[in-house]
mmCIF file of C-alpha atoms in Angstrom:
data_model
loop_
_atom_site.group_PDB
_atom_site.id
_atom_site.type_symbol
_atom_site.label_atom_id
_atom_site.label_comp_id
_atom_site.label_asym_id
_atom_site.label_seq_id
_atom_site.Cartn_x
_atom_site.Cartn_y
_atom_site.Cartn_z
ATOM 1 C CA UNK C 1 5.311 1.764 -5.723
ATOM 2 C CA UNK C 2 5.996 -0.509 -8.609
ATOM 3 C CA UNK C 3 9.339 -1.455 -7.515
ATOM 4 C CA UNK C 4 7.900 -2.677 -4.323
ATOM 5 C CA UNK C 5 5.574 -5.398 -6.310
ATOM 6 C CA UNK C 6 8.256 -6.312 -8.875
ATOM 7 C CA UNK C 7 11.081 -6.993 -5.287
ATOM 8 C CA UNK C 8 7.946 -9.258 -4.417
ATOM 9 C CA UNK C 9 7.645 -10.925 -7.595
ATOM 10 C CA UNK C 10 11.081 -11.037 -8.093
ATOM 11 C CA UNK C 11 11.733 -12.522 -4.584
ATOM 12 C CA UNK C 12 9.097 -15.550 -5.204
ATOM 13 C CA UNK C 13 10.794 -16.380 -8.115
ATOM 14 C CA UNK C 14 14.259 -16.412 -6.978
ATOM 15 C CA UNK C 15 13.920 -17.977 -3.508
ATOM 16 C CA UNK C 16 12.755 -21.136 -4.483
ATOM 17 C CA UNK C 17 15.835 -21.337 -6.528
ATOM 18 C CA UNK C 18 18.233 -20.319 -4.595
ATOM 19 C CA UNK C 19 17.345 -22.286 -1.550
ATOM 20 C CA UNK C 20 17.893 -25.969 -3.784
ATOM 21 C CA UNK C 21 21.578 -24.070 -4.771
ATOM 22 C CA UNK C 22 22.243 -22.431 -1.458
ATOM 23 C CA UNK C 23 20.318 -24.691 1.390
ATOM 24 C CA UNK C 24 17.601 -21.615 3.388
ATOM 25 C CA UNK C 25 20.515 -19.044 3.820
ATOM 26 C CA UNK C 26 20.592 -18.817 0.410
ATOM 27 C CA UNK C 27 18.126 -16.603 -0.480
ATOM 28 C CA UNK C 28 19.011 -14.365 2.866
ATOM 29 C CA UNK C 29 22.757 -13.736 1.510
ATOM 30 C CA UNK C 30 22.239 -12.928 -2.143
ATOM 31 C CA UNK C 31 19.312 -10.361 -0.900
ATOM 32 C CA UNK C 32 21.291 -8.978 1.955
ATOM 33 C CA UNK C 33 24.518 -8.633 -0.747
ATOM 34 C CA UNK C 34 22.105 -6.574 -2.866
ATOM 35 C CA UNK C 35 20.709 -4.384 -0.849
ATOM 36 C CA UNK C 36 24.656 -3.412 0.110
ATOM 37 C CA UNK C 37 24.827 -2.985 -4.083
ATOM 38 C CA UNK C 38 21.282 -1.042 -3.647
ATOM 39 C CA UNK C 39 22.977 1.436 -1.154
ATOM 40 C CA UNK C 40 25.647 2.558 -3.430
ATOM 41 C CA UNK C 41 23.446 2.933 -6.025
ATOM 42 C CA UNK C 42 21.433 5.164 -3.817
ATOM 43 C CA UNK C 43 24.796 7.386 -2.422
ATOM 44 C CA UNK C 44 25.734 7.807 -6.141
ATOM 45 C CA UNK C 45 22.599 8.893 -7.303
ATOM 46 C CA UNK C 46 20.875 11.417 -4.785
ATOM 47 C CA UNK C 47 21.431 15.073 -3.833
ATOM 48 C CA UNK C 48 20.069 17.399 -1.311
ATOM 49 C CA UNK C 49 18.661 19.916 -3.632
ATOM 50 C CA UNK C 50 17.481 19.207 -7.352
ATOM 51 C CA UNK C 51 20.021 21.875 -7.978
ATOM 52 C CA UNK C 52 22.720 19.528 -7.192
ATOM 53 C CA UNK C 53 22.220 17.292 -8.940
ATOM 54 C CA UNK C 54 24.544 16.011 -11.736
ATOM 55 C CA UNK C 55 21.815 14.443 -14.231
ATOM 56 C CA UNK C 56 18.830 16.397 -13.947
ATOM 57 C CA UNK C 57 17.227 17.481 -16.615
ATOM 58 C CA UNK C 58 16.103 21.450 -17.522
ATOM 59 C CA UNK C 59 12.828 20.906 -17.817
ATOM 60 C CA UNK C 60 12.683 18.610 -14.461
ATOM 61 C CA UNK C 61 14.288 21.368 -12.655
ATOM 62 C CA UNK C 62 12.215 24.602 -13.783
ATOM 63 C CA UNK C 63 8.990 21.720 -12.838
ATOM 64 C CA UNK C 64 10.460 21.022 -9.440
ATOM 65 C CA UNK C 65 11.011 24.742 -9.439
ATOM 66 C CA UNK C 66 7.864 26.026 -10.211
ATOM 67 C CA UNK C 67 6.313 23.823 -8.131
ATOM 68 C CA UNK C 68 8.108 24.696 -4.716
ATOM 69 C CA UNK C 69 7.470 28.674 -5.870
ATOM 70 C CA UNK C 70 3.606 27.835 -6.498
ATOM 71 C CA UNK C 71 3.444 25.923 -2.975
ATOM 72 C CA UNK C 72 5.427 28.450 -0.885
ATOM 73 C CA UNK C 73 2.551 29.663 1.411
ATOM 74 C CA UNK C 74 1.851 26.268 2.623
ATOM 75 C CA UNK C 75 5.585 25.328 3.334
ATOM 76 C CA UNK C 76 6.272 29.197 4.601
ATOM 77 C CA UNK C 77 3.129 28.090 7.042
ATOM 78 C CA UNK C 78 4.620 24.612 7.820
ATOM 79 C CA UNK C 79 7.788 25.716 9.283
ATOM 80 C CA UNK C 80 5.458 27.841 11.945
ATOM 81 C CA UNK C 81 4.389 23.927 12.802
ATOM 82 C CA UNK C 82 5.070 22.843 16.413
ATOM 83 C CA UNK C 83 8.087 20.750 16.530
ATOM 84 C CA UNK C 84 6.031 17.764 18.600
ATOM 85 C CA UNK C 85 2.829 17.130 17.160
ATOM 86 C CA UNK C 86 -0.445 17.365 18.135
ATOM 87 C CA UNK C 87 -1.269 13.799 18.567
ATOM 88 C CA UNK C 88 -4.557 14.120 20.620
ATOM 89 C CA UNK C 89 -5.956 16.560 18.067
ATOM 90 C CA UNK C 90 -4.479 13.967 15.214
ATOM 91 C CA UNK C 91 -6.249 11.089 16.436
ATOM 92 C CA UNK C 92 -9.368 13.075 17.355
ATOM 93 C CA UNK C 93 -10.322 13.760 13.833
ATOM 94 C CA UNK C 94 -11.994 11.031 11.880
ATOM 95 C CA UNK C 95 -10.042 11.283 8.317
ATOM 96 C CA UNK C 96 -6.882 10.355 10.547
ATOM 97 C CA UNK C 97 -8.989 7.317 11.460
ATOM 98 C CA UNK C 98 -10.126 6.222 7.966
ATOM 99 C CA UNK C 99 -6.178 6.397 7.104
ATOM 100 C CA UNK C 100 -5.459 4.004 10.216
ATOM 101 C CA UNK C 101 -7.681 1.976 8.637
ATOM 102 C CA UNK C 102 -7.332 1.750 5.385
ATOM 103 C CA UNK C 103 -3.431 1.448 6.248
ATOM 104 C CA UNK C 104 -3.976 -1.643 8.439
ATOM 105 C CA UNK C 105 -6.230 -3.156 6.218
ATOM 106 C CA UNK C 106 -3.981 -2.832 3.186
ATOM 107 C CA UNK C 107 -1.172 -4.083 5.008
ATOM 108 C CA UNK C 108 -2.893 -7.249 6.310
ATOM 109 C CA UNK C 109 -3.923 -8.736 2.669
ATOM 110 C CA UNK C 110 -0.930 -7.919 1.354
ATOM 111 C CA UNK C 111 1.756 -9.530 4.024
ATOM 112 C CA UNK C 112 -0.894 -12.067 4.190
ATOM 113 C CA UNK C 113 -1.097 -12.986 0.598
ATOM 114 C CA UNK C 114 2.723 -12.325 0.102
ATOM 115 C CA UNK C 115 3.501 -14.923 3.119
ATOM 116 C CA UNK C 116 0.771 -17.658 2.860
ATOM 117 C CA UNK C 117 0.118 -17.964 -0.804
ATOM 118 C CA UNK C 118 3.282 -20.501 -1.631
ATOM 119 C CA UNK C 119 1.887 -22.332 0.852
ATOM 120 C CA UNK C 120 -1.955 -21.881 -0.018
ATOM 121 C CA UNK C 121 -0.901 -23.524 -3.673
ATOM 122 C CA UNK C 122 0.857 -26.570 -2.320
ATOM 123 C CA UNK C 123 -1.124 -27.618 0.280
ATOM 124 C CA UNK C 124 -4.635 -26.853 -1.127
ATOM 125 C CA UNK C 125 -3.809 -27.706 -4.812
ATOM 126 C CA UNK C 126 -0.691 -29.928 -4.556
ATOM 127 C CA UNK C 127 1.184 -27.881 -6.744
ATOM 128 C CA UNK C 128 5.358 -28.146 -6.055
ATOM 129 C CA UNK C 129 6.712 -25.133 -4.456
ATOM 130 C CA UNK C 130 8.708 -23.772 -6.938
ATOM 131 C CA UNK C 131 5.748 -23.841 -9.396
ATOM 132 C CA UNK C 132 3.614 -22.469 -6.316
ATOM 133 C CA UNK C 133 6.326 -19.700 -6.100
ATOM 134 C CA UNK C 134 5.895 -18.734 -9.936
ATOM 135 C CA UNK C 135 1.697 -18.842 -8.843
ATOM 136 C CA UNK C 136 2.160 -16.153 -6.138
ATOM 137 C CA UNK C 137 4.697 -14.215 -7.820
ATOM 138 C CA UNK C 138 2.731 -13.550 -10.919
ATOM 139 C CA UNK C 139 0.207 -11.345 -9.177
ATOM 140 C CA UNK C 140 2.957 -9.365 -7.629
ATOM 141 C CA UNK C 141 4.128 -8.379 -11.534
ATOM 142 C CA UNK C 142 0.281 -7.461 -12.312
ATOM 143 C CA UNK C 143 0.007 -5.093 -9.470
ATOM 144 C CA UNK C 144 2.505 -3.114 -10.519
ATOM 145 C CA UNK C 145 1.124 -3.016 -13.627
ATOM 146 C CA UNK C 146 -2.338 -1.914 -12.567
ATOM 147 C CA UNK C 147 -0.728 0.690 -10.299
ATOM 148 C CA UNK C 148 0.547 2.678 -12.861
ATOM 149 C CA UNK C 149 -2.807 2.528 -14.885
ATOM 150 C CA UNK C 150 -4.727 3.427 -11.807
ATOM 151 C CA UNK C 151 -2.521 6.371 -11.228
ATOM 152 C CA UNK C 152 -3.098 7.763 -15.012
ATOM 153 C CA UNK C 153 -6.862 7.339 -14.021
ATOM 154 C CA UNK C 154 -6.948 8.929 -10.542
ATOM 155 C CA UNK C 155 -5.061 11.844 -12.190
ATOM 156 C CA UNK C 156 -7.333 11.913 -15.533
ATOM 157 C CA UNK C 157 -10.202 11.900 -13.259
ATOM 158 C CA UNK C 158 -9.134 14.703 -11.362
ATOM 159 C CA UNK C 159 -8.137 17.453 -14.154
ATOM 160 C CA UNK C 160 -11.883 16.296 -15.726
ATOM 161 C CA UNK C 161 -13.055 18.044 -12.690
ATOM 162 C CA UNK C 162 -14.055 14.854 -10.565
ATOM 163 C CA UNK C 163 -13.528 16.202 -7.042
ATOM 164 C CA UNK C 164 -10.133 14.913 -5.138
ATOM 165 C CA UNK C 165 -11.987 13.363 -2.396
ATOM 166 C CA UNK C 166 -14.611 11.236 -4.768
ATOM 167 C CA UNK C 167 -11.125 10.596 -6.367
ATOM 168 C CA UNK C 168 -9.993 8.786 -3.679
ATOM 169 C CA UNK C 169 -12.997 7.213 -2.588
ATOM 170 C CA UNK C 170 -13.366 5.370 -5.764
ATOM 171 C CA UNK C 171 -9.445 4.273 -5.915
ATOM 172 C CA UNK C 172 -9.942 3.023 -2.365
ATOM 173 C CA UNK C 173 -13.301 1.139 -3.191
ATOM 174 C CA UNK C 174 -11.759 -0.466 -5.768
ATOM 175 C CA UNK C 175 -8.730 -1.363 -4.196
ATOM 176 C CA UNK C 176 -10.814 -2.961 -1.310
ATOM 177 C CA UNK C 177 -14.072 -4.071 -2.785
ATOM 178 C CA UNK C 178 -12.326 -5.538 -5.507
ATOM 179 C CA UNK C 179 -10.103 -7.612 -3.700
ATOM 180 C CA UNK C 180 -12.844 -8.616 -0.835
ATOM 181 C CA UNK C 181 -14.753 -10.163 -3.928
ATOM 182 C CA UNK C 182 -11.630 -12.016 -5.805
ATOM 183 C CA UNK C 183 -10.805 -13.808 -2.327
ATOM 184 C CA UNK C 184 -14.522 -15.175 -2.335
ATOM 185 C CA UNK C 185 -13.921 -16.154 -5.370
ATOM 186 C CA UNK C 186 -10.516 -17.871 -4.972
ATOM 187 C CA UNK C 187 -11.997 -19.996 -1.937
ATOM 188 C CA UNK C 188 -14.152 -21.764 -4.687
ATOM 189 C CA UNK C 189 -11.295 -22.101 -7.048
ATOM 190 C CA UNK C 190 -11.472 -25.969 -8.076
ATOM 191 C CA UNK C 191 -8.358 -25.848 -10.042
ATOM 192 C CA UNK C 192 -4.867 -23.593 -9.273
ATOM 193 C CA UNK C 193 -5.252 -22.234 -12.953
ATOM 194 C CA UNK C 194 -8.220 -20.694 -11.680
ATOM 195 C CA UNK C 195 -7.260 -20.127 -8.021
ATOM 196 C CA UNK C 196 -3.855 -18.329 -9.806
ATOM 197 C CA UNK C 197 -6.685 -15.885 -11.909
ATOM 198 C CA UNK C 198 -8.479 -15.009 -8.711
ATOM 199 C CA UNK C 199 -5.404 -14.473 -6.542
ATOM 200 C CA UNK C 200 -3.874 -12.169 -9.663
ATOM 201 C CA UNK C 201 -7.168 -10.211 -9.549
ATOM 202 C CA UNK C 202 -6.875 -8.931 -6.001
ATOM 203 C CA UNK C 203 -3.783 -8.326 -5.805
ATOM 204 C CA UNK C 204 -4.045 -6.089 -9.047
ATOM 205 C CA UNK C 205 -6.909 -4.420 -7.517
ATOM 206 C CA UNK C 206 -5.268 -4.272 -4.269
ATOM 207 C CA UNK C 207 -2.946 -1.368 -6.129
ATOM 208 C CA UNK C 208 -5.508 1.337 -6.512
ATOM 209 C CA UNK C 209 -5.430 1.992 -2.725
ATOM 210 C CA UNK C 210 -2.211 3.711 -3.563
ATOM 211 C CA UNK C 211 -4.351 6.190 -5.479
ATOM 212 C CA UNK C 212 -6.271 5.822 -2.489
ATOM 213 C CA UNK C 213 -5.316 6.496 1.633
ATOM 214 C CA UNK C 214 -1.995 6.532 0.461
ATOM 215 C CA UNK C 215 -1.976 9.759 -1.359
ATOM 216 C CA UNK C 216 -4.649 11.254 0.652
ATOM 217 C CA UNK C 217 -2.426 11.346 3.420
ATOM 218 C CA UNK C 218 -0.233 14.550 2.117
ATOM 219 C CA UNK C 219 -3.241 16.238 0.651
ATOM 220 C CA UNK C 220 -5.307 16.342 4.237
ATOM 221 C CA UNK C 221 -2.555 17.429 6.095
ATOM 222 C CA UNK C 222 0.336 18.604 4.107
ATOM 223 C CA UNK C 223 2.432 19.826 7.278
ATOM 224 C CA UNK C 224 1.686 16.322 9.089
ATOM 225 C CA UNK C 225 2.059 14.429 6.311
ATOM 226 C CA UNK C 226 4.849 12.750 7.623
ATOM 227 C CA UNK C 227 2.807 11.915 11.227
ATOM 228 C CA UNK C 228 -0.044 10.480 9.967
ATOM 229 C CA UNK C 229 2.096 8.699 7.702
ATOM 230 C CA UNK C 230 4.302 7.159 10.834
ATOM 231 C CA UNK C 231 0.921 6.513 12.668
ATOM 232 C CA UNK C 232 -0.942 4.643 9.921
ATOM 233 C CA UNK C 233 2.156 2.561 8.892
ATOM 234 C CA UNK C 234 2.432 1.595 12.529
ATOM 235 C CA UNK C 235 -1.126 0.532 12.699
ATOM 236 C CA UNK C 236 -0.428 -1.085 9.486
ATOM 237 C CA UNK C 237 3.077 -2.963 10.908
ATOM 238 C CA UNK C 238 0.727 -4.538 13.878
ATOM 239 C CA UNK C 239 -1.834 -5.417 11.751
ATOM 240 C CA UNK C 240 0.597 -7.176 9.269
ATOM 241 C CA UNK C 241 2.187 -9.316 12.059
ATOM 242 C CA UNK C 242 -1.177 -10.215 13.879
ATOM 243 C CA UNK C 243 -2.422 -10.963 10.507
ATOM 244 C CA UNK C 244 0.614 -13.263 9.179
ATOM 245 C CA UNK C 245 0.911 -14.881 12.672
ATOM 246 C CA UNK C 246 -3.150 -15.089 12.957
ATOM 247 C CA UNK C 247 -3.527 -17.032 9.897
ATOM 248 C CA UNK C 248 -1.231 -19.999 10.808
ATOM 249 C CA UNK C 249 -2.989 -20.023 14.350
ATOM 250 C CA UNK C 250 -6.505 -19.748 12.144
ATOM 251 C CA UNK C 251 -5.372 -22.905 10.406
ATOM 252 C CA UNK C 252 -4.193 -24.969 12.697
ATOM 253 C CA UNK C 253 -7.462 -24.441 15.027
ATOM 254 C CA UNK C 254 -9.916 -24.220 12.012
ATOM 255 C CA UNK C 255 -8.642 -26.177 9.689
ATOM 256 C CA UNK C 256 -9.268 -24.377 6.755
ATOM 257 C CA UNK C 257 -7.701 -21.756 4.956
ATOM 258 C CA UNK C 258 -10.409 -20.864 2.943
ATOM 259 C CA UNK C 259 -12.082 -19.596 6.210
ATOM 260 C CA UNK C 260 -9.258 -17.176 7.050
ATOM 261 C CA UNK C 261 -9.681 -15.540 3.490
ATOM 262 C CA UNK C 262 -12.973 -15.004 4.017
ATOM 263 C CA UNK C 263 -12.557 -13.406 6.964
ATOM 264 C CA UNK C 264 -9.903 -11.169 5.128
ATOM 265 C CA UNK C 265 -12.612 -10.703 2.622
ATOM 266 C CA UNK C 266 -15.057 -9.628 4.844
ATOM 267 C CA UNK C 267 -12.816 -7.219 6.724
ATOM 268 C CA UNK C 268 -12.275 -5.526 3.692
ATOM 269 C CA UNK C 269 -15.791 -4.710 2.838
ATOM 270 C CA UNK C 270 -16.015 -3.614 6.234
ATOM 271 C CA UNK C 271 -12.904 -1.041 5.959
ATOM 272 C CA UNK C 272 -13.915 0.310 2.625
ATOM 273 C CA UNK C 273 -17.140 1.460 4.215
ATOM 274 C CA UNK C 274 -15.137 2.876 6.966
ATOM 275 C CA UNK C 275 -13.007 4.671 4.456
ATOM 276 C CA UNK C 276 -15.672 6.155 2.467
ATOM 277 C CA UNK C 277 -17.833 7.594 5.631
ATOM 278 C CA UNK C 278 -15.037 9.116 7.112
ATOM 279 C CA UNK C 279 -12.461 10.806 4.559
ATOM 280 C CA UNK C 280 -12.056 13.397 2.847
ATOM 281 C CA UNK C 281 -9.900 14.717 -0.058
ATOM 282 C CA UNK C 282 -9.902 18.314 1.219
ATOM 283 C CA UNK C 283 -7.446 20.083 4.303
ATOM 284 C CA UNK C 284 -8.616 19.388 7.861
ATOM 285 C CA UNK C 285 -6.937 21.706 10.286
ATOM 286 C CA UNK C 286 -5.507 19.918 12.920
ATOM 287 C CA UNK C 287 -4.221 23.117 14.837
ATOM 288 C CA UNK C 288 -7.288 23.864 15.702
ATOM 289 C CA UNK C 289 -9.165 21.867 18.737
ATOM 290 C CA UNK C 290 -12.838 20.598 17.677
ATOM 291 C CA UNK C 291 -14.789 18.229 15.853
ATOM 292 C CA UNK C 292 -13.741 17.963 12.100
ATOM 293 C CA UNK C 293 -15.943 18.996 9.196
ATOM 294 C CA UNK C 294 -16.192 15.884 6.525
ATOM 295 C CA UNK C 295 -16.349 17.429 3.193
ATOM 296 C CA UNK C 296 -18.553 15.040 1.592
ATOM 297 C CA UNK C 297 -19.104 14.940 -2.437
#
C-alpha cells in the first residue's frame, strides 16, 4: 500500500510543476505516458505461477510453496464455492457491514484530504499553490511510512498471542480515532506550519486501517474474499465521490471548511465504534443461512 501514498505524494509535487511547463494537460499526459511505461513493466515482470517465474528466489518459492500446501483444505473447500455468490446471506451478517463501513469511511477522508487540501492551504492560510502542493504531499510520504511500521506491529502483536480480531480492532481504532482527533485539531491550526503537523498526523494514522478492515476482509471469509472486497470498495467509490463533491457544496452553502472537517471528524468516531461492535477477526460462515456469531475478545 505504500506505493499508493508515495503516487499521491509524488503527484502533489509534480502537478503543480508541470501545469506552469505544460498549461492543465500537462500533468494528465506525463501521468497517462507513465502508466503506458507502468504496463510494460508489469507484462515483463509477472507470471502465472511462482514457478514461472524467471527471478524468484529459492527460498521465496519453497515459502510460497509451503504456504499453498499448509492452506490446501481451505482452497480444496473454496473451489466447492457457488459460482454466484450469496449476496443476501453476505449482507445479512454484521462483520460484512463493519467492512462497508470502515471501507466508506476510509475512502471519504482520504479522497477528501487528497482533493481539498491544496486548496484548504491557499485559501485558509494564503499559502501559493505550489508550496500548498508540497503541504499536502508531505503527509502522503508519512503514511507510507507509518504503514509499514503499523504492519510490523499488527504482526508482532499477533505471534505475542494478542488475538487476530483485538488485532484489528486496535489498527482500526487507531486509524480512525486518530485521525477524527488530528482534524479537530487542524481546524484550530493558527498557522500552516501547524495546520501542515496536524494534517501529516491523520493521514499517518489514517494507514493503520490497512492493518485494519482491509486485511480482515480475507481472514473472515477467505473464499469471498474477493466479494466483500468488490462490495466494500463500491461502498467506498460512492462514498468518495459524495464526499469530494459534498465538500465543495458544504463550502459554498456554509462557508466554512473547518465545518466540513469536523463533520469528517465526527463521522469517524462514529464508524470506529461501528467497527469495533460488529467485527470480528475469526471465520463467519456465510454458506450457512442465520444470524452470525460475533466472536468478541
Amino acid at each position: 500500500m505504500a506505493g499508493f501514498q508515495l503516487g499521491s505524494a509524488i503527484g502533489l509535487t509534480l502537478s503543480p510543476i508541470l501545469m506552469s511547463q505544460g498549461g492543465v494537460f500537462g500533468p494528465f499526459v506525463i501521468f497517462g505516458l507513465s502508466g503506458f511505461l507502468w504496463v510494460l513493466v508489469w507484462i515483463s515482470a509477472t507470471s502465472s505461477t511462482p514457478d514461472r517465474h524467471n527471478q524468484i528466489s529459492k527460498y521465496e518459492l519453497e515459502y510460497i510453496t509451503n504456504k499453498t500446501q499448509k492452506s490446501s483444505s481451505v482452497e480444496n473447500k473454496s473451489k466447492t464455492t457457488k459460482v454466484i455468490p450469496p449476496f443476501r446471506r453476505l449482507l445479512s451478517k454484521l462483520p460484512t457491514w463493519s467492512l462497508i463501513v470502515a471501507n466508506s469511511m476510509h475512502s471519504w477522508g482520504f479522497f477528501v484530504i487528497l482533493s481539498w487540501m491544496p486548496i484548504y492551504f491557499n485559501s485558509v492560510y494564503h499559502v501559493d499553490l505550489r508550496h500548498a502542493a508540497w503541504f499536502s504531499a508531505v503527509p502522503w510520504s508519512v503514511m507510507a511510512v507509518m504503514g509499514y511500521l503499523a504492519g510490523i506491529w499488527s504482526d508482532m502483536l499477533i505471534q505475542s498471542g494478542t488475538s487476530v480480531t483485538l488485532t484489528r480492532k486496535i489498527m482500526q481504532s487507531i486509524g480512525f480515532i486518530g485521525p477524527g482527533i488530528a482534524l479537530v485539531g487542524l481546524t484550530m491550526a493558527k498557522s500552516p506550519s501547524i495546520a501542515s503537523a496536524w494534517l501529516t498526523l491523520a493521514v499517518g494514522l489514517k494507514s493503520f486501517s490497512h492493518c485494519g478492515f482491509l486485511v480482515n476482509l480475507q481472514e473472515i471469509a477467505p473464499q469471498y474474499s474477493g466479494v466483500l472486497h468488490g462490495l466494500s470498495n463500491t461502498a467506498g467509490t460512492f462514498a468518495a465521490i459524495l464526499g469530494t463533491v459534498g465538500a465543495g457544496f458544504f463550502v459554498e452553502l456554509v462557508g466554512s471548511f473547518q465545518g466540513f472537517l469536523l463533520l469528517t471528524s465526527l463521522l469517524y468516531f462514529i464508524s470506529a465504534i461501528f467497527y469495533n461492535l460488529f467485527s470480528t477477526g475469526e471465520r463467519v460462515n456465510f454458506d450457512e443461512p442465520g444470524i452470525s456469531i460475533l466472536h468478541n475478545t
